[in-house]
């Protein structure tokens, strides 16, 4: 959030790395079970993370490692974190058609999950 840290996600083998830009050093590296789709920082430092995986999972990481994993019913596409309400919003793909969209041409919409 403040530009001091850089988070990167790799695809083979699935992992994330955190770099501190002022010291030009790697802070940590964590291996994951699936490829990274999106990463959200949940704290002011690099300690708390939410990672959206390609296997329909959202994993929450703390400084000591993986804290918990939540499985989504559909594949997630992106995440956003609202600091004022502490809500993590996950947008997913899907075939659900809302009544308003059906009248406007039947565009399929995804779902939004709130954690």
C-alpha positions as MATLAB code, in Angstrom:
seq = 'XXXXXXXXXXXXXXXXXXXXXXXXXXXXXXXXXXXXXXXXXXXXXXXXXXXXXXXXXXXXXXXXXXXXXXXXXXXXXXXXXXXXXXXXXXXXXXXXXXXXXXXXXXXXXXXXXXX';
ca = [
       0.000    0.000    0.000;
       2.817    2.460    0.718;
       5.159    1.387   -2.088;
       7.838   -0.086    0.176;
       7.196   -3.720   -0.752;
       6.776   -5.561   -4.032;
       4.784   -8.797   -4.203;
       5.218  -11.111   -7.170;
       3.563  -14.404   -8.022;
       5.120  -17.159  -10.101;
       3.412  -19.904  -12.049;
       5.935  -22.762  -12.034;
       6.250  -23.827   -9.316;
       3.404  -21.729   -7.849;
       4.856  -19.306   -5.313;
       4.903  -15.727   -4.134;
       7.849  -13.566   -3.185;
       7.996  -10.322   -1.245;
      10.765   -7.791   -1.838;
      11.561   -4.715    0.229;
      12.478   -2.015   -2.265;
      14.445    0.266    0.085;
      16.882   -2.537    0.974;
      16.686   -4.333   -2.403;
      16.206   -7.637   -0.598;
      13.777  -10.531   -0.603;
      11.785  -10.736    2.641;
      10.150  -14.138    2.139;
       9.112  -16.750   -0.374;
       6.115  -19.070   -0.024;
       5.180  -22.016   -2.173;
       1.492  -22.479   -2.980;
      -0.791  -25.283   -4.119;
      -2.039  -23.504   -7.253;
      -1.182  -20.626   -9.574;
      -1.794  -17.084   -8.323;
      -4.655  -15.148   -9.947;
      -4.621  -12.100   -7.627;
      -2.927  -10.918   -4.414;
      -4.320   -8.392   -1.919;
      -2.374   -6.954    1.010;
      -4.537   -6.864    4.134;
      -2.176   -5.041    6.511;
       0.125   -2.034    6.435;
       3.218   -4.195    6.095;
       3.757   -7.399    4.150;
       2.467   -9.643    6.954;
      -1.167  -10.366    6.055;
      -2.155  -11.415    2.544;
      -5.137  -12.819    0.679;
      -4.230  -14.926   -2.350;
      -6.747  -15.913   -5.002;
      -5.733  -19.221   -6.558;
      -6.523  -20.757   -9.927;
      -8.044  -23.769   -8.130;
     -11.054  -21.720   -6.848;
      -9.473  -21.025   -3.455;
      -8.777  -17.923   -1.400;
      -5.954  -18.477    1.073;
      -5.216  -16.101    3.921;
      -1.581  -15.796    4.978;
      -0.133  -14.351    8.182;
       3.532  -13.779    9.102;
       3.803  -17.364   10.373;
       2.443  -18.890    7.121;
      -0.872  -20.097    5.777;
      -3.724  -19.254    8.164;
      -6.809  -20.616    6.385;
      -8.206  -21.511    2.967;
     -11.713  -20.892    1.632;
     -13.018  -22.703   -1.435;
     -15.213  -20.767   -3.893;
     -18.053  -22.398   -5.865;
     -16.884  -20.714   -9.107;
     -13.519  -19.555  -10.457;
     -12.387  -16.191   -9.092;
     -11.157  -13.459  -11.421;
     -10.147  -10.533   -9.174;
     -10.185   -9.283   -5.582;
     -10.526   -5.920   -3.872;
     -10.047   -5.032   -0.198;
     -12.078   -2.297    1.492;
     -10.095   -1.076    4.529;
     -12.912    0.875    6.191;
     -15.198   -2.169    6.500;
     -12.497   -4.890    6.368;
     -14.332   -6.598    3.496;
     -12.534   -8.717    0.932;
     -14.560   -8.798   -2.285;
     -13.962  -11.607   -4.773;
     -15.418  -11.370   -8.276;
     -16.003  -14.667  -10.040;
     -17.080  -15.889  -13.429;
     -20.360  -17.649  -13.864;
     -23.401  -18.348  -15.988;
     -25.978  -16.761  -13.708;
     -28.287  -14.344  -15.510;
     -29.869  -11.644  -13.357;
     -33.482  -10.560  -14.048;
     -32.389   -7.047  -15.040;
     -29.765   -8.374  -17.439;
     -32.262  -10.810  -18.978;
     -34.460   -7.893  -20.022;
     -31.437   -6.047  -21.446;
     -30.246   -8.881  -23.663;
     -29.430  -11.756  -21.326;
     -25.806  -11.055  -20.489;
     -24.408  -13.630  -18.049;
     -22.948  -12.156  -14.873;
     -20.528  -13.528  -12.363;
     -20.942  -13.415   -8.608;
     -19.348  -11.267   -5.911;
     -18.337  -12.941   -2.650;
     -17.736  -10.915    0.517;
     -15.422  -12.158    3.290;
];
